[in-house]
Amino acid sequence: MRAAWYERNGPARDVLTVGELPTPSPAPGEVRVRVAVSAVHRCDTRKRRGTSGSVMRFPRIIPHDDGAGVIDAVGRGVDARRLGQRVWVYLAQSYRPFGTAAEYTVVPDPQAVALPAGVPFDQVAGLGRPGITGHRAILGDGTVVGQTVVVTGALGSVGRSSLAVGRRAGATVIAAVRQDAQVARALAAGAHHAVDLASGRVARRILELAPGGVHRVADCAFADNLATWLETLAYGGTIATYANGRSRAPVPFRSLAVKNVTVHFLGNDDFPDDANHAAAVDLTAALCAGDLCFPKVRSFALDDIVEAHEAAEQPATRGRVVVTP
């Protein structure tokens, strides 16, 4: 099969190779997927560079956690009726050497999620990591019915997923965006309300919308935004954060303790299996209902995977970056 791989950490142009590798066979409990679209996330590029604590766990790695395609083989113990099923795949390369940047990948059966015919592959190819993170940020502690939640980075992949999950779960969802021009886009993406973090009065605006305080925050810049959440969280509120932002700040223990605030630091590789599976069901339903939609995809051929990785690393790149094996 055609595949891309690296055998050492480093810049994309120095370490990524495209060529022929043996086609994998599914082990017991696994399925093999003929990959139609493979997503490139920032975490994939960090793994390849060896940053953020990433190490080479295997001598050769086919990158990319997420993708979509069709099951063409099943291992022992897997229902043969899965053959020919359209699926989206998550965490293919999490603690494993075989990601989706290839014509075929193998994953544990539950990590290939059935996909109805009406949903395009390019909409779900990059759903796994950001979608499951967004789901966990909103529902990691149970129901949010009747609660108010704030979602930062609302126009990113995690943020859009959080908006959809929160709204479908019965919460009032406030999107926090970085500039006034993004307010209308956040509302179109599913937020009930949207506030501009750069306005200088964001805490006051949030408290106008939620006079009793916010119950939960799904946050992509913990240190940058913490002062705002200390002002706007209700007693017993929760911050679920998956990134720190550009600042470095000590944790204000007493201020958090006085309000009995819970802080969850989320790492997608290590969510419980049942949480991943529940998220997969809910996210697929949100896509099918049209409640979750992602912006335009920038697509590259497998032979151009270096350019795809470089595009994914650029902060100015808007929309998703995918590779089509």
Short mmCIF file of N, CA and C in Angstrom, two decimals, residues 104-253:
data_model
loop_
_atom_site.label_atom_id
_atom_site.label_comp_id
_atom_site.label_asym_id
_atom_site.label_seq_id
_atom_site.Cartn_x
_atom_site.Cartn_y
_atom_site.Cartn_z
N TYR A 104 -4.54 2.20 3.78
CA TYR A 104 -5.27 1.37 4.73
C TYR A 104 -4.77 1.64 6.15
N THR A 105 -5.67 1.51 7.09
CA THR A 105 -5.29 1.54 8.49
C THR A 105 -6.08 0.48 9.24
N VAL A 106 -5.56 0.02 10.37
CA VAL A 106 -6.29 -0.92 11.22
C VAL A 106 -6.49 -0.27 12.58
N VAL A 107 -7.71 -0.44 13.13
CA VAL A 107 -8.04 0.14 14.44
C VAL A 107 -8.92 -0.84 15.19
N PRO A 108 -8.97 -0.73 16.53
CA PRO A 108 -9.95 -1.52 17.28
C PRO A 108 -11.36 -1.25 16.77
N ASP A 109 -12.16 -2.27 16.74
CA ASP A 109 -13.51 -2.19 16.17
C ASP A 109 -14.30 -0.96 16.63
N PRO A 110 -14.35 -0.62 17.94
CA PRO A 110 -15.17 0.52 18.36
C PRO A 110 -14.68 1.86 17.83
N GLN A 111 -13.42 1.94 17.41
CA GLN A 111 -12.86 3.20 16.94
C GLN A 111 -13.13 3.46 15.46
N ALA A 112 -13.90 2.60 14.82
CA ALA A 112 -14.40 2.83 13.47
C ALA A 112 -15.91 3.00 13.61
N VAL A 113 -16.37 4.24 13.50
CA VAL A 113 -17.75 4.61 13.86
C VAL A 113 -18.61 4.64 12.59
N ALA A 114 -19.71 3.89 12.62
CA ALA A 114 -20.59 3.82 11.45
C ALA A 114 -21.06 5.21 11.03
N LEU A 115 -21.05 5.44 9.73
CA LEU A 115 -21.36 6.75 9.16
C LEU A 115 -22.46 6.62 8.12
N PRO A 116 -23.60 7.28 8.32
CA PRO A 116 -24.66 7.23 7.31
C PRO A 116 -24.21 7.80 5.97
N ALA A 117 -24.88 7.37 4.92
CA ALA A 117 -24.46 7.70 3.56
C ALA A 117 -24.50 9.19 3.27
N GLY A 118 -25.35 9.95 3.94
CA GLY A 118 -25.51 11.35 3.60
C GLY A 118 -24.41 12.28 4.10
N VAL A 119 -23.50 11.79 4.95
CA VAL A 119 -22.48 12.65 5.54
C VAL A 119 -21.18 12.48 4.76
N PRO A 120 -20.63 13.56 4.17
CA PRO A 120 -19.40 13.45 3.39
C PRO A 120 -18.21 13.04 4.25
N PHE A 121 -17.30 12.28 3.66
CA PHE A 121 -16.10 11.86 4.38
C PHE A 121 -15.29 13.06 4.87
N ASP A 122 -15.22 14.13 4.08
CA ASP A 122 -14.35 15.23 4.49
C ASP A 122 -14.91 16.00 5.69
N GLN A 123 -16.21 15.83 6.00
CA GLN A 123 -16.77 16.45 7.20
C GLN A 123 -16.38 15.69 8.47
N VAL A 124 -16.16 14.39 8.35
CA VAL A 124 -15.90 13.58 9.55
C VAL A 124 -14.46 13.13 9.68
N ALA A 125 -13.66 13.34 8.63
CA ALA A 125 -12.29 12.81 8.66
C ALA A 125 -11.50 13.35 9.85
N GLY A 126 -11.75 14.60 10.23
CA GLY A 126 -11.03 15.19 11.35
C GLY A 126 -11.86 15.35 12.59
N LEU A 127 -12.92 14.59 12.71
CA LEU A 127 -13.85 14.76 13.82
C LEU A 127 -13.32 14.22 15.14
N GLY A 128 -12.56 13.16 15.10
CA GLY A 128 -12.24 12.40 16.30
C GLY A 128 -11.64 13.20 17.44
N ARG A 129 -10.42 13.64 17.31
CA ARG A 129 -9.76 14.32 18.42
C ARG A 129 -10.51 15.57 18.87
N PRO A 130 -10.77 16.52 17.98
CA PRO A 130 -11.45 17.73 18.46
C PRO A 130 -12.88 17.48 18.90
N GLY A 131 -13.60 16.62 18.20
CA GLY A 131 -14.99 16.37 18.56
C GLY A 131 -15.12 15.72 19.91
N ILE A 132 -14.32 14.70 20.15
CA ILE A 132 -14.39 14.00 21.44
C ILE A 132 -13.93 14.90 22.57
N THR A 133 -12.92 15.74 22.31
CA THR A 133 -12.48 16.69 23.33
C THR A 133 -13.60 17.67 23.67
N GLY A 134 -14.28 18.19 22.64
CA GLY A 134 -15.39 19.11 22.89
C GLY A 134 -16.52 18.46 23.66
N HIS A 135 -16.81 17.22 23.32
CA HIS A 135 -17.86 16.47 24.03
C HIS A 135 -17.49 16.29 25.49
N ARG A 136 -16.27 15.92 25.75
CA ARG A 136 -15.80 15.71 27.13
C ARG A 136 -15.80 17.02 27.91
N ALA A 137 -15.45 18.12 27.25
CA ALA A 137 -15.42 19.41 27.92
C ALA A 137 -16.81 19.82 28.39
N ILE A 138 -17.83 19.46 27.63
CA ILE A 138 -19.19 19.84 27.99
C ILE A 138 -19.83 18.82 28.93
N LEU A 139 -19.68 17.53 28.64
CA LEU A 139 -20.45 16.50 29.35
C LEU A 139 -19.61 15.61 30.27
N GLY A 140 -18.38 16.01 30.53
CA GLY A 140 -17.50 15.18 31.35
C GLY A 140 -17.99 14.95 32.76
N ASP A 141 -18.88 15.81 33.26
CA ASP A 141 -19.42 15.66 34.61
C ASP A 141 -20.91 15.37 34.62
N GLY A 142 -21.45 14.99 33.47
CA GLY A 142 -22.86 14.66 33.44
C GLY A 142 -23.70 15.73 32.77
N THR A 143 -24.97 15.76 33.08
CA THR A 143 -25.94 16.59 32.38
C THR A 143 -25.65 18.08 32.54
N VAL A 144 -25.98 18.84 31.50
CA VAL A 144 -25.90 20.30 31.55
C VAL A 144 -27.27 20.91 31.27
N VAL A 145 -28.32 20.12 31.38
CA VAL A 145 -29.68 20.62 31.13
C VAL A 145 -29.97 21.81 32.05
N GLY A 146 -30.40 22.91 31.43
CA GLY A 146 -30.74 24.10 32.20
C GLY A 146 -29.56 24.91 32.67
N GLN A 147 -28.34 24.50 32.35
CA GLN A 147 -27.16 25.23 32.78
C GLN A 147 -26.70 26.21 31.69
N THR A 148 -25.80 27.10 32.08
CA THR A 148 -25.16 28.02 31.13
C THR A 148 -23.70 27.64 30.99
N VAL A 149 -23.27 27.44 29.76
CA VAL A 149 -21.87 27.09 29.50
C VAL A 149 -21.27 28.12 28.56
N VAL A 150 -19.98 28.37 28.74
CA VAL A 150 -19.22 29.25 27.86
C VAL A 150 -18.23 28.40 27.09
N VAL A 151 -18.13 28.65 25.78
CA VAL A 151 -17.20 27.93 24.92
C VAL A 151 -16.23 28.94 24.31
N THR A 152 -14.93 28.81 24.63
CA THR A 152 -13.93 29.66 23.99
C THR A 152 -13.44 28.96 22.72
N GLY A 153 -12.77 29.73 21.86
CA GLY A 153 -12.32 29.15 20.59
C GLY A 153 -13.48 28.56 19.83
N ALA A 154 -14.62 29.25 19.87
CA ALA A 154 -15.87 28.66 19.41
C ALA A 154 -15.91 28.35 17.92
N LEU A 155 -15.01 28.95 17.14
CA LEU A 155 -15.00 28.70 15.70
C LEU A 155 -13.95 27.68 15.28
N GLY A 156 -13.20 27.15 16.26
CA GLY A 156 -12.28 26.05 15.98
C GLY A 156 -13.03 24.73 15.99
N SER A 157 -12.32 23.66 15.69
CA SER A 157 -12.97 22.34 15.60
C SER A 157 -13.48 21.87 16.96
N VAL A 158 -12.69 22.07 18.03
CA VAL A 158 -13.17 21.70 19.36
C VAL A 158 -14.33 22.60 19.76
N GLY A 159 -14.20 23.89 19.49
CA GLY A 159 -15.24 24.83 19.86
C GLY A 159 -16.56 24.56 19.16
N ARG A 160 -16.53 24.31 17.86
CA ARG A 160 -17.77 24.01 17.14
C ARG A 160 -18.43 22.75 17.70
N SER A 161 -17.61 21.76 18.02
CA SER A 161 -18.16 20.53 18.60
C SER A 161 -18.78 20.82 19.96
N SER A 162 -18.12 21.65 20.76
CA SER A 162 -18.65 22.00 22.08
C SER A 162 -19.97 22.75 21.97
N LEU A 163 -20.06 23.67 21.01
CA LEU A 163 -21.31 24.40 20.80
C LEU A 163 -22.45 23.44 20.50
N ALA A 164 -22.21 22.52 19.55
CA ALA A 164 -23.26 21.59 19.14
C ALA A 164 -23.66 20.67 20.29
N VAL A 165 -22.66 20.14 20.99
CA VAL A 165 -22.96 19.21 22.10
C VAL A 165 -23.73 19.93 23.20
N GLY A 166 -23.29 21.13 23.57
CA GLY A 166 -23.94 21.86 24.63
C GLY A 166 -25.38 22.22 24.29
N ARG A 167 -25.59 22.69 23.09
CA ARG A 167 -26.96 23.07 22.70
C ARG A 167 -27.87 21.86 22.65
N ARG A 168 -27.37 20.76 22.05
CA ARG A 168 -28.19 19.55 21.95
C ARG A 168 -28.46 18.94 23.33
N ALA A 169 -27.57 19.19 24.29
CA ALA A 169 -27.72 18.62 25.63
C ALA A 169 -28.60 19.47 26.53
N GLY A 170 -29.12 20.60 26.04
CA GLY A 170 -30.05 21.39 26.83
C GLY A 170 -29.47 22.55 27.59
N ALA A 171 -28.23 22.95 27.27
CA ALA A 171 -27.61 24.10 27.93
C ALA A 171 -27.85 25.37 27.13
N THR A 172 -27.76 26.51 27.80
CA THR A 172 -27.65 27.80 27.12
C THR A 172 -26.17 28.03 26.86
N VAL A 173 -25.80 28.22 25.60
CA VAL A 173 -24.40 28.23 25.21
C VAL A 173 -23.97 29.64 24.81
N ILE A 174 -22.94 30.14 25.47
CA ILE A 174 -22.34 31.43 25.15
C ILE A 174 -21.00 31.18 24.48
N ALA A 175 -20.83 31.67 23.28
CA ALA A 175 -19.55 31.54 22.58
C ALA A 175 -18.68 32.74 22.91
N ALA A 176 -17.41 32.49 23.21
CA ALA A 176 -16.44 33.56 23.42
C ALA A 176 -15.48 33.54 22.24
N VAL A 177 -15.43 34.64 21.50
CA VAL A 177 -14.60 34.73 20.29
C VAL A 177 -13.56 35.82 20.47
N ARG A 178 -12.62 35.90 19.54
CA ARG A 178 -11.48 36.80 19.72
C ARG A 178 -11.67 38.18 19.11
N GLN A 179 -12.67 38.36 18.29
CA GLN A 179 -12.90 39.66 17.69
C GLN A 179 -14.38 39.81 17.33
N ASP A 180 -14.80 41.05 17.26
CA ASP A 180 -16.21 41.34 17.04
C ASP A 180 -16.71 40.75 15.72
N ALA A 181 -15.85 40.69 14.71
CA ALA A 181 -16.26 40.18 13.40
C ALA A 181 -16.65 38.70 13.45
N GLN A 182 -16.26 37.99 14.52
CA GLN A 182 -16.56 36.57 14.63
C GLN A 182 -17.87 36.28 15.36
N VAL A 183 -18.49 37.31 15.91
CA VAL A 183 -19.71 37.10 16.71
C VAL A 183 -20.81 36.47 15.86
N ALA A 184 -21.06 37.04 14.69
CA ALA A 184 -22.14 36.51 13.83
C ALA A 184 -21.85 35.08 13.40
N ARG A 185 -20.59 34.76 13.14
CA ARG A 185 -20.22 33.40 12.73
C ARG A 185 -20.45 32.41 13.87
N ALA A 186 -20.16 32.83 15.10
CA ALA A 186 -20.38 31.94 16.24
C ALA A 186 -21.86 31.67 16.45
N LEU A 187 -22.69 32.68 16.26
CA LEU A 187 -24.13 32.48 16.37
C LEU A 187 -24.63 31.54 15.29
N ALA A 188 -24.09 31.69 14.07
CA ALA A 188 -24.47 30.80 12.97
C ALA A 188 -24.01 29.37 13.24
N ALA A 189 -22.93 29.21 14.01
CA ALA A 189 -22.42 27.88 14.33
C ALA A 189 -23.20 27.19 15.43
N GLY A 190 -24.13 27.91 16.07
CA GLY A 190 -24.98 27.25 17.05
C GLY A 190 -25.04 27.86 18.43
N ALA A 191 -24.25 28.91 18.69
CA ALA A 191 -24.30 29.54 20.00
C ALA A 191 -25.60 30.30 20.19
N HIS A 192 -26.12 30.31 21.42
CA HIS A 192 -27.28 31.15 21.73
C HIS A 192 -26.88 32.62 21.83
N HIS A 193 -25.67 32.87 22.35
CA HIS A 193 -25.14 34.22 22.50
C HIS A 193 -23.65 34.16 22.16
N ALA A 194 -23.07 35.33 21.85
CA ALA A 194 -21.64 35.38 21.58
C ALA A 194 -21.08 36.69 22.12
N VAL A 195 -19.87 36.60 22.71
CA VAL A 195 -19.20 37.77 23.26
C VAL A 195 -17.78 37.83 22.71
N ASP A 196 -17.27 39.03 22.63
CA ASP A 196 -15.94 39.28 22.08
C ASP A 196 -14.94 39.41 23.23
N LEU A 197 -13.99 38.49 23.32
CA LEU A 197 -13.01 38.51 24.40
C LEU A 197 -12.12 39.74 24.36
N ALA A 198 -11.98 40.35 23.19
CA ALA A 198 -11.12 41.52 23.05
C ALA A 198 -11.84 42.83 23.38
N SER A 199 -13.10 42.75 23.76
CA SER A 199 -13.89 43.97 23.96
C SER A 199 -13.52 44.74 25.21
N GLY A 200 -12.87 44.07 26.18
CA GLY A 200 -12.51 44.73 27.42
C GLY A 200 -13.61 44.72 28.46
N ARG A 201 -14.79 44.21 28.15
CA ARG A 201 -15.90 44.14 29.10
C ARG A 201 -16.58 42.78 29.02
N VAL A 202 -15.80 41.76 28.73
CA VAL A 202 -16.38 40.45 28.48
C VAL A 202 -17.02 39.88 29.74
N ALA A 203 -16.40 40.06 30.89
CA ALA A 203 -16.99 39.52 32.13
C ALA A 203 -18.35 40.15 32.40
N ARG A 204 -18.43 41.46 32.24
CA ARG A 204 -19.71 42.13 32.47
C ARG A 204 -20.78 41.64 31.51
N ARG A 205 -20.40 41.45 30.25
CA ARG A 205 -21.35 40.98 29.25
C ARG A 205 -21.82 39.56 29.58
N ILE A 206 -20.92 38.69 30.00
CA ILE A 206 -21.31 37.32 30.35
C ILE A 206 -22.28 37.33 31.53
N LEU A 207 -22.01 38.17 32.54
CA LEU A 207 -22.88 38.22 33.71
C LEU A 207 -24.23 38.86 33.38
N GLU A 208 -24.28 39.70 32.36
CA GLU A 208 -25.57 40.19 31.89
C GLU A 208 -26.41 39.05 31.31
N LEU A 209 -25.72 38.13 30.62
CA LEU A 209 -26.41 36.98 30.02
C LEU A 209 -26.70 35.89 31.04
N ALA A 210 -25.86 35.79 32.06
CA ALA A 210 -26.01 34.76 33.10
C ALA A 210 -25.84 35.41 34.47
N PRO A 211 -26.87 36.10 34.96
CA PRO A 211 -26.74 36.86 36.22
C PRO A 211 -26.32 36.01 37.41
N GLY A 212 -26.68 34.75 37.41
CA GLY A 212 -26.30 33.87 38.51
C GLY A 212 -24.93 33.24 38.34
N GLY A 213 -24.26 33.57 37.27
CA GLY A 213 -22.95 33.00 36.99
C GLY A 213 -23.02 31.83 36.02
N VAL A 214 -21.88 31.49 35.47
CA VAL A 214 -21.76 30.42 34.48
C VAL A 214 -21.48 29.11 35.20
N HIS A 215 -22.10 28.04 34.73
CA HIS A 215 -21.91 26.74 35.37
C HIS A 215 -20.67 26.01 34.86
N ARG A 216 -20.33 26.21 33.59
CA ARG A 216 -19.25 25.42 33.00
C ARG A 216 -18.58 26.21 31.88
N VAL A 217 -17.26 26.07 31.78
CA VAL A 217 -16.50 26.69 30.70
C VAL A 217 -15.71 25.61 29.97
N ALA A 218 -15.83 25.58 28.66
CA ALA A 218 -14.97 24.75 27.82
C ALA A 218 -13.91 25.68 27.24
N ASP A 219 -12.68 25.57 27.73
CA ASP A 219 -11.70 26.63 27.51
C ASP A 219 -10.46 26.14 26.76
N CYS A 220 -10.00 26.97 25.82
CA CYS A 220 -8.80 26.62 25.04
C CYS A 220 -7.60 27.49 25.40
N ALA A 221 -7.71 28.31 26.44
CA ALA A 221 -6.60 29.18 26.83
C ALA A 221 -6.69 29.44 28.34
N PHE A 222 -6.40 28.43 29.11
CA PHE A 222 -6.65 28.44 30.56
C PHE A 222 -5.98 29.63 31.25
N ALA A 223 -4.69 29.81 31.08
CA ALA A 223 -4.00 30.87 31.79
C ALA A 223 -4.43 32.25 31.30
N ASP A 224 -4.66 32.38 29.99
CA ASP A 224 -5.06 33.67 29.42
C ASP A 224 -6.42 34.11 29.95
N ASN A 225 -7.34 33.18 30.15
CA ASN A 225 -8.73 33.52 30.45
C ASN A 225 -9.13 33.35 31.90
N LEU A 226 -8.23 32.83 32.73
CA LEU A 226 -8.63 32.43 34.08
C LEU A 226 -9.24 33.57 34.89
N ALA A 227 -8.72 34.76 34.77
CA ALA A 227 -9.25 35.88 35.54
C ALA A 227 -10.72 36.14 35.21
N THR A 228 -11.08 35.96 33.93
CA THR A 228 -12.47 36.15 33.52
C THR A 228 -13.37 35.10 34.15
N TRP A 229 -12.89 33.85 34.20
CA TRP A 229 -13.72 32.78 34.75
C TRP A 229 -13.87 32.92 36.27
N LEU A 230 -12.84 33.41 36.94
CA LEU A 230 -12.97 33.63 38.38
C LEU A 230 -14.05 34.67 38.69
N GLU A 231 -14.24 35.60 37.76
CA GLU A 231 -15.25 36.64 37.95
C GLU A 231 -16.65 36.16 37.57
N THR A 232 -16.74 35.23 36.62
CA THR A 232 -18.05 34.91 36.05
C THR A 232 -18.58 33.53 36.43
N LEU A 233 -17.76 32.64 36.96
CA LEU A 233 -18.25 31.31 37.32
C LEU A 233 -19.18 31.37 38.53
N ALA A 234 -20.22 30.55 38.49
CA ALA A 234 -21.07 30.38 39.65
C ALA A 234 -20.34 29.56 40.71
N TYR A 235 -20.85 29.60 41.94
CA TYR A 235 -20.30 28.75 43.00
C TYR A 235 -20.41 27.28 42.58
N GLY A 236 -19.31 26.54 42.69
CA GLY A 236 -19.31 25.14 42.29
C GLY A 236 -19.18 24.95 40.79
N GLY A 237 -18.81 26.01 40.07
CA GLY A 237 -18.67 25.90 38.61
C GLY A 237 -17.46 25.08 38.20
N THR A 238 -17.37 24.82 36.91
CA THR A 238 -16.34 23.94 36.38
C THR A 238 -15.65 24.57 35.19
N ILE A 239 -14.33 24.45 35.13
CA ILE A 239 -13.55 24.79 33.95
C ILE A 239 -13.01 23.49 33.39
N ALA A 240 -13.29 23.21 32.12
CA ALA A 240 -12.71 22.07 31.43
C ALA A 240 -11.81 22.63 30.35
N THR A 241 -10.49 22.50 30.50
CA THR A 241 -9.55 23.16 29.60
C THR A 241 -8.66 22.15 28.90
N TYR A 242 -8.41 22.39 27.63
CA TYR A 242 -7.58 21.48 26.85
C TYR A 242 -6.35 22.17 26.27
N ALA A 243 -6.14 23.45 26.61
CA ALA A 243 -4.94 24.17 26.18
C ALA A 243 -4.73 25.34 27.14
N ASN A 244 -3.50 25.84 27.19
CA ASN A 244 -3.15 26.83 28.21
C ASN A 244 -3.14 28.26 27.68
N GLY A 245 -3.07 28.46 26.36
CA GLY A 245 -2.89 29.80 25.82
C GLY A 245 -1.44 30.21 25.85
N ARG A 246 -1.18 31.47 25.63
CA ARG A 246 0.21 31.94 25.53
C ARG A 246 0.80 32.39 26.85
N SER A 247 -0.02 32.56 27.86
CA SER A 247 0.46 33.05 29.15
C SER A 247 0.92 31.89 30.04
N ARG A 248 1.70 32.23 31.04
CA ARG A 248 2.06 31.28 32.09
C ARG A 248 1.71 31.95 33.40
N ALA A 249 0.81 31.33 34.14
CA ALA A 249 0.36 31.95 35.38
C ALA A 249 0.22 30.90 36.46
N PRO A 250 0.53 31.25 37.72
CA PRO A 250 0.30 30.30 38.81
C PRO A 250 -1.19 30.07 39.00
N VAL A 251 -1.53 28.91 39.51
CA VAL A 251 -2.94 28.61 39.79
C VAL A 251 -3.34 29.34 41.06
N PRO A 252 -4.36 30.22 40.99
CA PRO A 252 -4.79 30.98 42.17
C PRO A 252 -5.64 30.12 43.10
N PHE A 253 -4.99 29.33 43.90
CA PHE A 253 -5.68 28.31 44.69
C PHE A 253 -6.82 28.90 45.51
#
